[in-house]
Coordinates of C-alpha atoms and ligand atoms in Angstrom, one line a residue:
M1 CA -31.8 37.9 13.5
A2 CA -31.3 39.0 17.1
L3 CA -27.9 38.1 18.6
Q4 CA -28.2 35.1 20.9
A5 CA -25.8 34.7 23.8
R6 CA -24.4 31.3 23.5
R7 CA -25.5 29.2 26.4
S8 CA -22.4 27.2 27.2
S9 CA -21.1 25.2 30.1
R10 CA -19.9 26.3 33.4
L11 CA -17.5 29.0 32.5
A12 CA -15.7 30.7 35.4
S13 CA -14.1 33.5 33.5
P14 CA -13.5 36.8 35.2
W15 CA -14.7 38.5 32.0
R16 CA -18.0 36.9 31.7
L17 CA -20.4 39.7 32.0
G18 CA -23.8 38.6 33.3
R19 CA -24.8 35.8 31.0
R20 CA -28.3 35.9 32.3
R21 CA -28.8 39.4 31.0
L22 CA -27.0 38.8 27.8
S23 CA -29.2 35.8 27.0
S24 CA -32.1 38.2 27.2
S25 CA -30.1 40.3 24.8
R26 CA -29.3 43.0 27.4
H27 CA -25.8 44.2 27.9
P28 CA -24.6 44.4 31.5
H29 CA -24.2 48.1 31.2
G30 CA -27.9 48.2 30.3
L31 CA -27.2 48.6 26.6
A32 CA -29.7 47.1 24.3
W33 CA -28.5 45.2 21.3
A34 CA -29.8 46.5 18.1
R35 CA -30.3 44.3 15.1
M36 CA -28.1 45.2 12.1
P37 CA -29.5 45.3 8.6
A38 CA -28.4 42.2 6.7
P39 CA -25.2 43.1 5.0
P40 CA -25.1 43.0 1.2
E41 CA -24.5 39.6 -0.2
P42 CA -20.8 39.0 -0.4
A43 CA -19.4 39.2 -3.9
P44 CA -18.9 35.8 -5.5
P45 CA -15.3 34.7 -5.1
S46 CA -13.2 35.4 -8.1
P47 CA -11.6 32.3 -9.7
A48 CA -8.3 33.4 -8.2
Q49 CA -9.6 33.2 -4.7
S50 CA -9.0 30.0 -2.8
T51 CA -11.7 27.4 -2.3
Q52 CA -11.3 28.0 1.4
S53 CA -12.3 31.6 1.1
A54 CA -15.3 30.6 -1.0
Q55 CA -16.3 28.1 1.7
L56 CA -15.9 30.8 4.4
A57 CA -18.0 33.3 2.6
Q58 CA -20.6 30.7 2.3
S59 CA -20.4 29.4 5.9
A60 CA -20.5 33.0 7.2
Q61 CA -24.1 33.0 5.9
I62 CA -25.1 30.2 8.2
T63 CA -25.9 31.5 11.7
P64 CA -26.0 30.9 14.5
L65 CA -23.7 28.1 15.5
A66 CA -25.1 25.5 17.7
P67 CA -24.1 26.0 21.3
A68 CA -22.4 22.6 21.4
V69 CA -19.9 23.8 18.9
R70 CA -18.5 26.4 21.3
P71 CA -14.9 25.4 21.9
R72 CA -14.4 24.4 25.5
A73 CA -10.6 24.7 25.3
V74 CA -10.8 28.4 24.8
A75 CA -13.0 28.9 27.8
D76 CA -10.7 26.7 29.9
A77 CA -7.6 28.7 28.8
L78 CA -9.3 32.0 29.7
S79 CA -10.5 30.7 33.0
A80 CA -7.1 29.6 34.0
L81 CA -5.8 33.1 33.8
G82 CA -7.7 34.1 36.9
T83 CA -9.2 37.4 37.9
N84 CA -6.3 38.9 39.7
D85 CA -3.7 38.1 37.1
L86 CA -4.9 40.4 34.5
D87 CA -3.2 43.5 35.6
G88 CA 0.1 41.7 36.0
I89 CA 0.2 40.6 32.3
G90 CA 2.8 42.4 30.3
A91 CA 4.4 44.3 33.2
G92 CA 7.6 45.8 31.9
A93 CA 6.8 45.1 28.2
P94 CA 7.7 48.0 26.0
V95 CA 5.0 50.3 24.6
V96 CA 5.0 50.6 20.8
E97 CA 2.8 53.2 19.1
L98 CA 0.3 51.6 16.7
E99 CA 0.7 53.0 13.2
K100 CA -2.4 54.0 11.4
L101 CA -3.6 52.3 8.2
D102 CA -3.9 55.1 5.6
L103 CA -7.2 55.1 3.8
G104 CA -6.4 58.3 1.9
A105 CA -7.0 62.0 2.5
D106 CA -10.7 61.7 3.3
G107 CA -10.1 59.0 5.8
V108 CA -12.8 56.7 7.3
R109 CA -15.5 59.3 7.0
G110 CA -14.8 59.6 3.2
A111 CA -14.8 55.8 2.9
I112 CA -18.2 55.7 4.6
E113 CA -19.7 58.4 2.4
R114 CA -18.4 56.7 -0.8
Q115 CA -19.3 53.2 0.5
D116 CA -15.8 52.4 -0.5
S117 CA -15.7 48.6 -0.3
A118 CA -12.0 48.4 -1.3
A119 CA -11.2 50.6 1.8
F120 CA -13.2 48.4 4.1
A121 CA -11.7 45.2 2.6
R122 CA -8.3 46.7 3.6
V123 CA -9.5 47.3 7.1
A124 CA -10.9 43.8 7.4
K125 CA -7.6 42.4 6.1
E126 CA -5.7 44.3 8.8
L127 CA -8.1 43.0 11.4
G128 CA -7.5 39.5 10.2
R129 CA -3.7 40.0 10.3
S130 CA -3.3 41.7 13.6
W131 CA -6.6 41.9 15.5
W132 CA -6.5 45.7 15.6
V133 CA -6.3 48.7 13.3
A134 CA -6.1 52.4 13.9
L135 CA -7.5 54.8 11.3
E136 CA -7.8 58.5 10.7
W137 CA -11.4 59.9 10.6
G138 CA -10.9 62.7 8.0
D139 CA -12.7 66.0 7.6
E140 CA -14.4 67.1 10.8
D141 CA -17.0 69.2 9.1
M142 CA -20.2 67.1 9.4
S143 CA -22.7 70.0 9.2
G144 CA -24.2 69.0 5.8
P145 CA -27.6 67.3 5.5
F146 CA -26.1 63.8 5.2
W147 CA -24.7 63.8 8.8
G148 CA -26.7 66.7 10.3
G149 CA -23.8 67.3 12.7
S150 CA -21.5 70.2 13.4
A151 CA -18.8 72.1 11.4
N152 CA -16.3 71.7 14.2
T153 CA -17.1 68.2 15.2
W154 CA -14.4 67.7 17.9
R155 CA -15.0 70.9 19.7
A156 CA -18.8 70.4 19.5
I157 CA -18.7 66.8 20.8
C158 CA -16.5 67.7 23.8
E159 CA -18.9 70.6 24.6
E160 CA -21.8 68.1 24.5
G161 CA -19.7 65.8 26.6
R162 CA -19.1 68.4 29.3
R163 CA -22.8 69.2 29.3
V164 CA -23.9 65.7 29.7
W165 CA -21.2 64.7 32.2
P166 CA -23.7 64.7 35.1
L167 CA -25.7 62.0 33.2
M168 CA -22.7 59.8 32.8
E169 CA -22.5 56.8 35.1
A170 CA -19.7 54.5 36.2
G171 CA -19.3 51.3 34.2
K172 CA -20.3 48.0 35.7
L173 CA -19.0 44.5 35.4
I174 CA -20.7 41.3 36.5
R175 CA -18.0 39.0 37.5
A176 CA -18.0 35.2 37.1
D177 CA -18.9 34.8 40.8
G178 CA -22.1 36.8 40.0
E179 CA -20.9 39.9 41.9
E180 CA -21.7 43.2 40.3
V181 CA -18.7 45.5 40.4
V182 CA -19.2 49.2 39.8
G183 CA -16.3 51.4 38.8
A184 CA -13.8 48.5 39.0
S185 CA -11.7 46.6 36.4
P186 CA -11.9 42.8 36.4
S187 CA -8.8 42.6 38.7
G188 CA -10.4 45.0 41.2
K189 CA -8.2 47.9 40.0
P190 CA -10.3 51.2 39.9
R191 CA -12.1 51.8 36.6
G192 CA -12.4 55.6 36.2
D193 CA -14.6 56.0 33.1
R194 CA -18.2 57.1 33.1
F195 CA -20.6 57.0 30.2
V196 CA -24.1 57.6 28.9
V197 CA -25.7 55.6 26.0
G198 CA -26.4 57.6 22.8
S199 CA -30.0 56.4 22.8
D200 CA -30.6 57.6 26.4
S201 CA -34.0 59.5 26.5
R202 CA -32.4 62.2 28.6
L203 CA -30.4 63.2 25.5
R204 CA -33.6 64.4 23.9
D205 CA -35.8 67.5 24.5
G206 CA -39.5 67.5 25.2
Q207 CA -40.2 67.2 21.4
G208 CA -37.9 64.2 21.1
R209 CA -35.2 66.2 19.3
P210 CA -31.6 65.2 20.1
T211 CA -29.9 67.7 22.4
C212 CA -26.5 66.4 21.4
P213 CA -26.6 66.6 17.6
T214 CA -22.9 65.9 17.2
L215 CA -23.2 62.7 19.2
Q216 CA -26.1 61.6 17.1
A217 CA -24.2 62.2 13.8
L218 CA -21.2 60.3 15.1
E219 CA -23.3 57.5 16.3
R220 CA -24.9 57.2 12.9
A221 CA -21.4 57.2 11.4
L222 CA -20.4 54.2 13.6
N223 CA -23.6 52.4 12.7
L224 CA -22.8 52.8 9.0
L225 CA -19.2 51.8 9.6
G226 CA -20.5 48.5 11.0
D227 CA -22.9 48.0 8.1
L228 CA -20.1 48.6 5.6
L229 CA -17.6 46.3 7.4
A230 CA -20.0 43.4 7.8
A231 CA -19.5 41.9 4.3
P232 CA -15.7 42.4 4.1
L233 CA -15.2 40.9 7.5
A234 CA -17.3 37.8 6.6
N235 CA -15.3 37.5 3.4
E236 CA -11.9 37.9 5.0
P237 CA -10.5 34.4 5.5
R238 CA -8.6 35.3 8.7
V239 CA -11.7 36.9 10.3
G240 CA -14.7 35.0 8.8
F241 CA -17.3 36.3 11.3
K242 CA -20.4 38.1 10.3
L243 CA -21.5 41.2 12.3
V244 CA -25.1 40.7 13.2
A245 CA -25.8 43.1 16.1
R246 CA -24.5 46.3 17.6
T247 CA -24.9 48.2 20.8
H248 CA -25.9 51.9 20.8
S249 CA -22.9 54.1 21.2
L250 CA -21.4 54.7 24.6
F251 CA -20.3 58.3 25.1
A252 CA -17.5 57.8 27.6
C253 CA -15.4 60.1 29.6
F254 CA -12.4 59.6 31.9
P255 CA -12.5 62.8 34.0
G256 CA -8.7 63.1 34.4
E257 CA -6.9 63.1 37.8
G258 CA -5.3 59.8 37.0
S259 CA -8.5 57.9 36.1
E260 CA -7.8 54.6 34.3
Y261 CA -9.2 51.2 33.4
G262 CA -7.3 48.0 34.1
A263 CA -6.7 45.1 31.8
H264 CA -9.7 43.4 30.3
F265 CA -11.3 41.8 27.3
D266 CA -14.5 43.3 26.0
G267 CA -16.0 40.1 24.8
G268 CA -15.7 36.3 25.0
N269 CA -16.8 33.6 27.4
G270 CA -20.5 34.2 27.2
D271 CA -20.2 37.9 26.3
P272 CA -21.1 38.2 22.6
R273 CA -19.0 41.2 21.7
K274 CA -16.7 40.4 18.9
L275 CA -15.6 43.8 17.6
T276 CA -15.0 47.1 19.4
A277 CA -14.9 50.5 17.6
I278 CA -13.7 53.5 19.5
L279 CA -13.5 57.0 18.1
Y280 CA -11.4 59.4 20.1
L281 CA -12.6 63.0 20.4
N282 CA -9.9 65.0 22.1
E283 CA -8.2 67.9 20.3
G284 CA -4.6 68.8 21.2
W285 CA -4.1 65.7 23.3
Q286 CA -0.4 65.4 24.3
P287 CA 1.6 62.4 25.4
E288 CA 1.9 63.8 29.0
D289 CA -1.9 63.8 29.2
G290 CA -1.7 60.0 29.5
G291 CA -4.9 58.1 28.8
E292 CA -3.5 55.8 26.1
L293 CA -5.3 52.8 24.9
L294 CA -2.8 49.9 25.4
M295 CA -3.4 46.6 23.6
Y296 CA -1.3 43.6 24.5
D297 CA 0.6 42.0 21.7
A298 CA 2.0 38.7 22.8
T299 CA 2.8 37.6 19.3
R300 CA 5.3 40.3 18.2
A301 CA 8.5 38.7 16.8
E302 CA 10.8 40.8 19.0
G303 CA 8.9 39.9 22.2
P304 CA 5.6 41.0 23.8
C305 CA 4.7 44.6 23.8
W306 CA 1.8 47.0 24.3
R307 CA 0.5 48.6 21.1
S308 CA -0.6 52.1 22.1
V309 CA -3.0 54.6 20.7
M310 CA -3.3 58.2 21.9
P311 CA -6.9 59.4 22.3
R312 CA -6.5 62.2 19.8
A313 CA -9.6 63.7 18.0
G314 CA -10.3 61.8 14.9
T315 CA -8.4 58.6 15.7
L316 CA -10.6 55.5 15.3
V317 CA -9.5 52.2 16.6
L318 CA -11.1 48.9 15.8
F319 CA -10.1 45.7 17.6
R320 CA -11.3 42.1 18.2
A321 CA -13.3 42.4 21.4
D322 CA -12.9 38.8 22.5
R323 CA -9.2 38.5 21.7
V324 CA -7.4 41.7 22.6
L325 CA -6.4 42.3 26.2
H326 CA -6.4 46.0 26.7
K327 CA -6.4 48.8 29.3
V328 CA -6.4 52.6 29.5
S329 CA -3.4 54.2 31.2
P330 CA -4.0 57.0 33.8
S331 CA -5.5 60.0 32.2
Y332 CA -4.7 63.5 33.4
K333 CA -7.2 65.5 31.4
M334 CA -10.9 65.0 30.6
R335 CA -10.9 62.4 27.9
F336 CA -13.9 61.7 25.7
A337 CA -14.5 58.7 23.4
L338 CA -17.4 57.3 21.5
T339 CA -17.5 53.5 21.6
M340 CA -19.6 50.9 19.8
F341 CA -19.6 47.2 20.3
F342 CA -20.6 44.7 17.6
G343 CA -21.7 41.1 18.0
A344 CA -21.0 38.5 15.3
T345 CA -21.4 34.9 14.5
Y346 CA -18.6 32.8 13.3
G347 CA -18.7 30.8 10.2
N348 CA -15.5 28.9 11.2
D349 CA -15.4 28.8 15.0
H350 CA -13.1 25.8 15.1
K351 CA -10.2 27.3 13.1
H352 CA -10.4 30.6 15.1
S353 CA -10.5 28.9 18.4
K354 CA -7.1 27.3 17.5
Q355 CA -5.6 30.7 16.8
R356 CA -7.0 32.2 19.9
N357 CA -5.7 29.3 22.0
A358 CA -2.3 29.9 20.5
H359 CA -2.4 33.5 21.8
L360 CA -3.6 32.4 25.2
E361 CA -0.9 29.7 25.4
K362 CA 1.6 32.4 24.8
L363 CA 0.2 34.4 27.7
R364 CA 0.4 31.3 29.9
S365 CA 3.9 30.5 28.8
L366 CA 4.9 34.0 30.0
G367 CA 3.8 32.8 33.5
Y368 CA 0.2 34.0 33.5
Ligands
LIG1 O1 -11.6 54.4 25.9 C1 -10.8 53.5 25.6 O2 -9.7 53.7 25.1 C2 -11.1 52.1 26.0 C3 -12.2 51.9 26.9 C4 -12.5 50.4 27.1 O3 -11.7 49.6 27.1 C5 -13.9 50.0 27.3 O4 -14.9 50.8 27.3 O5 -14.2 48.8 27.3
LIG2 FE1 -12.5 47.7 26.8

């Protein structure tokens, strides 16, 4: 089933990205949404599982929700934050490095190859608990027939990145007032990344063969990651949404010289993105190179903080696109990443809107 943008009321959010285009299933960056294969039927709940989780697993099969169900309160809370406030949120809050969830020596890549449902259930659980998770990719040799990539994945992908840099374009946002902003964050702060979409025909030769084989192999890996996460996410009581669509990959680069991206949400308020996956590709990245992903955590017991992730080769981060306010700190070296966005339908929108409202209330109580 194709992802449908929900047609809902008069939302005036700074993060709404061109509802008109989304409803015709186009992403404002020009990304097409691709249908995902139906995930395997979720395993029947064991007797030990609660009735609630059984209900969720069942309701996650029923899609899409009627537009009328969309919680107005969430939209109102988001709108109230205002465009210019976003980069003021969390000023002075400490930065706390996000620890990785250990999936074992062969990492995410091994879990994909083994179709390790227990590993993906752990990832889904972590996403239910804290809305983000960082993982280690594992072995970088992807030269075998399964992936058709390179032996030195990180070196090869950055070489491909430097080669296709001239094809990369500045990111666009369509603001709530309808204005298209190129190379700017929602607050107006400069947005320094450029990207090319993995499916771009300019990344193929005259015979249709990919000219960036490492990029293609990693895009395939992210596709599979989404397929394998769909059922565990639908079954995880604190997530309960079902991935139904994905974008092509965005091969993105911050060229250095202090390029950054201000605070924003990837999804929500008419933008159907629910989950963001970013694989970082940079070998030997050092703290002084900057370019950290910073995710705002308003719910930490000791007080709000920014959870940080360094864009080191083989670090994969997943986060809830419509809930996690995030930004990229100024980057002083060329910084490559491969990003994929997933759309989903909720089986239990009402419950989650309450959680999300609590998060936003916290932001507002901090004066934003
Ligand atoms: O590259 C990153 O760390 C994040 C980029 C980002 O936030 C985005 O593309 O929406
Ligand atoms: Fe983002």
